[in-house]
PDB file of C-alpha atoms in Angstrom:
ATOM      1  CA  UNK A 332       0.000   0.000   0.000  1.00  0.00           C
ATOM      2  CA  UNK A 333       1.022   3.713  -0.707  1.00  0.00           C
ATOM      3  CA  UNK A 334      -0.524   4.725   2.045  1.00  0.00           C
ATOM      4  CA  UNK A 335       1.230   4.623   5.806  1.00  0.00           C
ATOM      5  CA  UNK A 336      -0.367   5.344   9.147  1.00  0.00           C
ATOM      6  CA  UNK A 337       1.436   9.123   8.735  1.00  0.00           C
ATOM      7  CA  UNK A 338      -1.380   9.272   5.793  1.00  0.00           C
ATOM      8  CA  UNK A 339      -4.801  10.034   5.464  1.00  0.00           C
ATOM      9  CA  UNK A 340      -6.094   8.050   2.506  1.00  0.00           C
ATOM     10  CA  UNK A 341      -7.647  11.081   0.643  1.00  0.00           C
ATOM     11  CA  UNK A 342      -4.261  13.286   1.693  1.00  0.00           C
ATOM     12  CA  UNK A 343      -1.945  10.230  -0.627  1.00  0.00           C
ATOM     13  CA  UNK A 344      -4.459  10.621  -3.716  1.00  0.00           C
ATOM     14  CA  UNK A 345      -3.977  14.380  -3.317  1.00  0.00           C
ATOM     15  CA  UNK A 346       0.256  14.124  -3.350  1.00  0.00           C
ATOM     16  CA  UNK A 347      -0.271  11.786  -6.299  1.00  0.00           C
ATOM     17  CA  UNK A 348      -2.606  13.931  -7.877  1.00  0.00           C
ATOM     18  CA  UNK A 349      -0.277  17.122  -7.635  1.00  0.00           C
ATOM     19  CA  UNK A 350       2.610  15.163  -8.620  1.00  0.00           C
ATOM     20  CA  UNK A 351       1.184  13.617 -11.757  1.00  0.00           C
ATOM     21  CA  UNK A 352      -1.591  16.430 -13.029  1.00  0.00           C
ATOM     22  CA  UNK A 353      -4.355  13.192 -12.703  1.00  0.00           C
ATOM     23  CA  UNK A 354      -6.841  13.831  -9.876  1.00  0.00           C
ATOM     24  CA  UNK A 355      -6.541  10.161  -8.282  1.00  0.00           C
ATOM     25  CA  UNK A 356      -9.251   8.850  -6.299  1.00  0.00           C
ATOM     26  CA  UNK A 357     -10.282   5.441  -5.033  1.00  0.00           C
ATOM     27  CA  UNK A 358     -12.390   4.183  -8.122  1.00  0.00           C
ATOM     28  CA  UNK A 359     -10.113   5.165 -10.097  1.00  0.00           C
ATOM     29  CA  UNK A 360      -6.381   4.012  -9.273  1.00  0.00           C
ATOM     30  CA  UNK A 361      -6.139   1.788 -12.579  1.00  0.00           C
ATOM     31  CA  UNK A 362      -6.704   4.592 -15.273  1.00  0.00           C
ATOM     32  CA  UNK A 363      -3.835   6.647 -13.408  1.00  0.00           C
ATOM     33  CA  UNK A 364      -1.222   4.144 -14.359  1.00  0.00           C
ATOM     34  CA  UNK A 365      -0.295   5.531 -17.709  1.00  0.00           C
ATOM     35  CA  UNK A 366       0.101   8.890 -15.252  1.00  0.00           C
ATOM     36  CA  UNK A 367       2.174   7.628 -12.658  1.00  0.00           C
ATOM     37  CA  UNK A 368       4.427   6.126 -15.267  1.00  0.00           C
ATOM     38  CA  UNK A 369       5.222   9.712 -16.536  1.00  0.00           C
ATOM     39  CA  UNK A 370       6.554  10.411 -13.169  1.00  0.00           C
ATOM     40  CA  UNK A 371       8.090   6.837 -11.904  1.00  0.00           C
ATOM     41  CA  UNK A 372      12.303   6.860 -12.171  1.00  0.00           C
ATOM     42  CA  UNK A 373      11.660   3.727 -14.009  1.00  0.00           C
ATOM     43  CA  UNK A 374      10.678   5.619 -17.072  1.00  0.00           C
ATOM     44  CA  UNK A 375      13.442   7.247 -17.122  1.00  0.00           C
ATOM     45  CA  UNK A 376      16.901   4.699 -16.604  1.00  0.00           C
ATOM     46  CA  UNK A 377      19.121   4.502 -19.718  1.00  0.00           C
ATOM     47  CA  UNK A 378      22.781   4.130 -20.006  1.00  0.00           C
ATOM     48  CA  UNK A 379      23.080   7.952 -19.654  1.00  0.00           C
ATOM     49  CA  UNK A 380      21.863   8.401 -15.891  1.00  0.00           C
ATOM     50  CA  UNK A 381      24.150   9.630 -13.246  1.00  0.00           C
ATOM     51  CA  UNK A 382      25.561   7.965 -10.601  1.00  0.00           C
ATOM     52  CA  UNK A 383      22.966   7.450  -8.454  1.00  0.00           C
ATOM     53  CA  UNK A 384      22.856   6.309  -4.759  1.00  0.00           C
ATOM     54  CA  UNK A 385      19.182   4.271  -3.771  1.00  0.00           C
ATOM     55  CA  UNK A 386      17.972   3.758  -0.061  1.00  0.00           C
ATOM     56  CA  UNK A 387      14.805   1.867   0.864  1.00  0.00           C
ATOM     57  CA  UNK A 388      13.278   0.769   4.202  1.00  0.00           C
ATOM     58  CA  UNK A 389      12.351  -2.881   4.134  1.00  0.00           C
ATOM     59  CA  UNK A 390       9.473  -1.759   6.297  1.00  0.00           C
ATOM     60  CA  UNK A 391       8.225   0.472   4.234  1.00  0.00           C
ATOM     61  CA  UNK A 392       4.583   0.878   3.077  1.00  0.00           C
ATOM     62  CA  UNK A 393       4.349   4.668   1.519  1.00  0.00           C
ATOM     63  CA  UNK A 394       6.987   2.559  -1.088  1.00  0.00           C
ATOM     64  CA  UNK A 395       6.384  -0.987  -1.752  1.00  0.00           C
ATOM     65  CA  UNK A 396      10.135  -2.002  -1.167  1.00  0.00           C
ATOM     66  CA  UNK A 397      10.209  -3.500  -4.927  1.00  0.00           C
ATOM     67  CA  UNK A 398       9.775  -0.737  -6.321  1.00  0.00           C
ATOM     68  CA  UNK A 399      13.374   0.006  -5.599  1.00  0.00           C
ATOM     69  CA  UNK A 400      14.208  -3.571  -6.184  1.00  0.00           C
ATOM     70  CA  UNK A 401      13.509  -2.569 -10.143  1.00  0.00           C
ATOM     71  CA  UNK A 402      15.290   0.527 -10.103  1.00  0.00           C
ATOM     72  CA  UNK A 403      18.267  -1.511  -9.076  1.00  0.00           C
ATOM     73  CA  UNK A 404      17.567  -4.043 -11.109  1.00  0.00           C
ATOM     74  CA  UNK A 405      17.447  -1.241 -14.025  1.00  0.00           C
ATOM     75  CA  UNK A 406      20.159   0.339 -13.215  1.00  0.00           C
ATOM     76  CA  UNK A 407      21.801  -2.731 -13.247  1.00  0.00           C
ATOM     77  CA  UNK A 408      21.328  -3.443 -16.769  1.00  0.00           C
ATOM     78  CA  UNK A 409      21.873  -0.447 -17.976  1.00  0.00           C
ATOM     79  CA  UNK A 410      25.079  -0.108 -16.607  1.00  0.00           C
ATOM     80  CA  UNK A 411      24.555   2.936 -14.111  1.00  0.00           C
ATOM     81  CA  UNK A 412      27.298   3.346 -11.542  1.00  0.00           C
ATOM     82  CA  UNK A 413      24.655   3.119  -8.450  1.00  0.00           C
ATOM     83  CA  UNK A 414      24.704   1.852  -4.314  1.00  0.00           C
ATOM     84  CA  UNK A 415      21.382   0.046  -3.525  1.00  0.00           C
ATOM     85  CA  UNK A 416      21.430   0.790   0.891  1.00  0.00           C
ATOM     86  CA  UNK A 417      19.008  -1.382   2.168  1.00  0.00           C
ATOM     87  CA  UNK A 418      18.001  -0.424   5.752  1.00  0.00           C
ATOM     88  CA  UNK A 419      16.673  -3.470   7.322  1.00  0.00           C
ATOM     89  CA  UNK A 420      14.656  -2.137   9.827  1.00  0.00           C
ATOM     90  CA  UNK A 421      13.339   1.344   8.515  1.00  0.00           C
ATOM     91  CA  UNK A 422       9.967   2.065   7.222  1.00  0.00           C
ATOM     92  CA  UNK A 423       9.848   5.142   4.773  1.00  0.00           C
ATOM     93  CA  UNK A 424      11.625   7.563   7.261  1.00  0.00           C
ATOM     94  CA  UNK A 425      15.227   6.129   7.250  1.00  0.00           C
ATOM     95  CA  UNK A 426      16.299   7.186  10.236  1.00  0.00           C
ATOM     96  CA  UNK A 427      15.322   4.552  12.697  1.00  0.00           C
ATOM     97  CA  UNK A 428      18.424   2.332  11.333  1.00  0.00           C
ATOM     98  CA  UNK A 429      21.482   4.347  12.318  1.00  0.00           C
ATOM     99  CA  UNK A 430      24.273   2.181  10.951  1.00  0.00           C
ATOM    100  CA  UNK A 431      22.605   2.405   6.918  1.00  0.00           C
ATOM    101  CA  UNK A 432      21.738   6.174   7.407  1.00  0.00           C
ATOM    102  CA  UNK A 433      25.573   6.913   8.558  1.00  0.00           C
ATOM    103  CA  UNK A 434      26.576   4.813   5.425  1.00  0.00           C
ATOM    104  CA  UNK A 435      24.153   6.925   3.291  1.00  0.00           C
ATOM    105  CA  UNK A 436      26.010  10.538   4.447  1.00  0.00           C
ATOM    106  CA  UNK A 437      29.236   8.663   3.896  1.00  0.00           C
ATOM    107  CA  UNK A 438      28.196   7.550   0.202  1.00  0.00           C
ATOM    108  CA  UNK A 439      26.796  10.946  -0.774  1.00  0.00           C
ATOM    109  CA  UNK A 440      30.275  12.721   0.823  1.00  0.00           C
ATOM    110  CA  UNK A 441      32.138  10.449  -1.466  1.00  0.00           C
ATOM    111  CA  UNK A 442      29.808  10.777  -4.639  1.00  0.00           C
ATOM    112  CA  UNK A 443      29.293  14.534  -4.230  1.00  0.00           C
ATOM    113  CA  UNK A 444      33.688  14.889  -4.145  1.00  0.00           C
ATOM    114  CA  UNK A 445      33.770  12.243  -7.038  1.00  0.00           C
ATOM    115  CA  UNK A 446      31.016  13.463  -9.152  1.00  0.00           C
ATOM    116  CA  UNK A 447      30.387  17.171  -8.615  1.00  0.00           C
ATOM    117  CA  UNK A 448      33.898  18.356  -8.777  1.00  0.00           C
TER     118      UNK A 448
END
């Protein structure tokens, strides 16, 4: 589910709705596929992508954890120098696992002085 106990069920179809210019509501989740494909990272991995660093929360249930399971996989594929943190024990807000989050800062020091010089 995209929806956590932080969220109201009406206040997710509004963030999707903003995000993807398709006013989501319950009946209607199918037709707003083509919609949230215009706005998934998915759409968008080719061999030309930046270096990219993922984290996900295997607890998570804003983000079904696959989601970022394909991205890697993608990413993969294609190629794209990436880091896939997975932070056993988070939900959506990383910061309940310490030891991933600290690896996180120390991958996006070391990308940011390798890739943004």
């Amino acid at each position: 589910s995209y929806i956590d106990g932080d969220f109201e069920e009406d206040t997710a179809y509004n963030l999707f709705s903003m995000a993807c210019g398709y006013k989501f509501t319950k009946d209607n989740l199918n037709d707003a596929i083509p919609y949230l494909a215009e706005v998934s990272p998915v759409t968008y991995v080719s061999s030309a992508c930046v270096p990219t660093i993922l984290g996900h929360g295997k607890n998570d249930t804003t983000v079904n954890f696959s989601q970022s399971e394909k991205l890697d996989a993608l990413l993969t594929q294609y190629g794209v120098k990436h880091e896939f943190v997975v932070f056993p024990t988070a939900g959506h807000n990383l910061s309940s696992d310490t030891d991933q989050s600290n690896k996180v800062y120390s991958l996006i020091t070391e990308y940011a002085n390798t890739y943004l010089k």
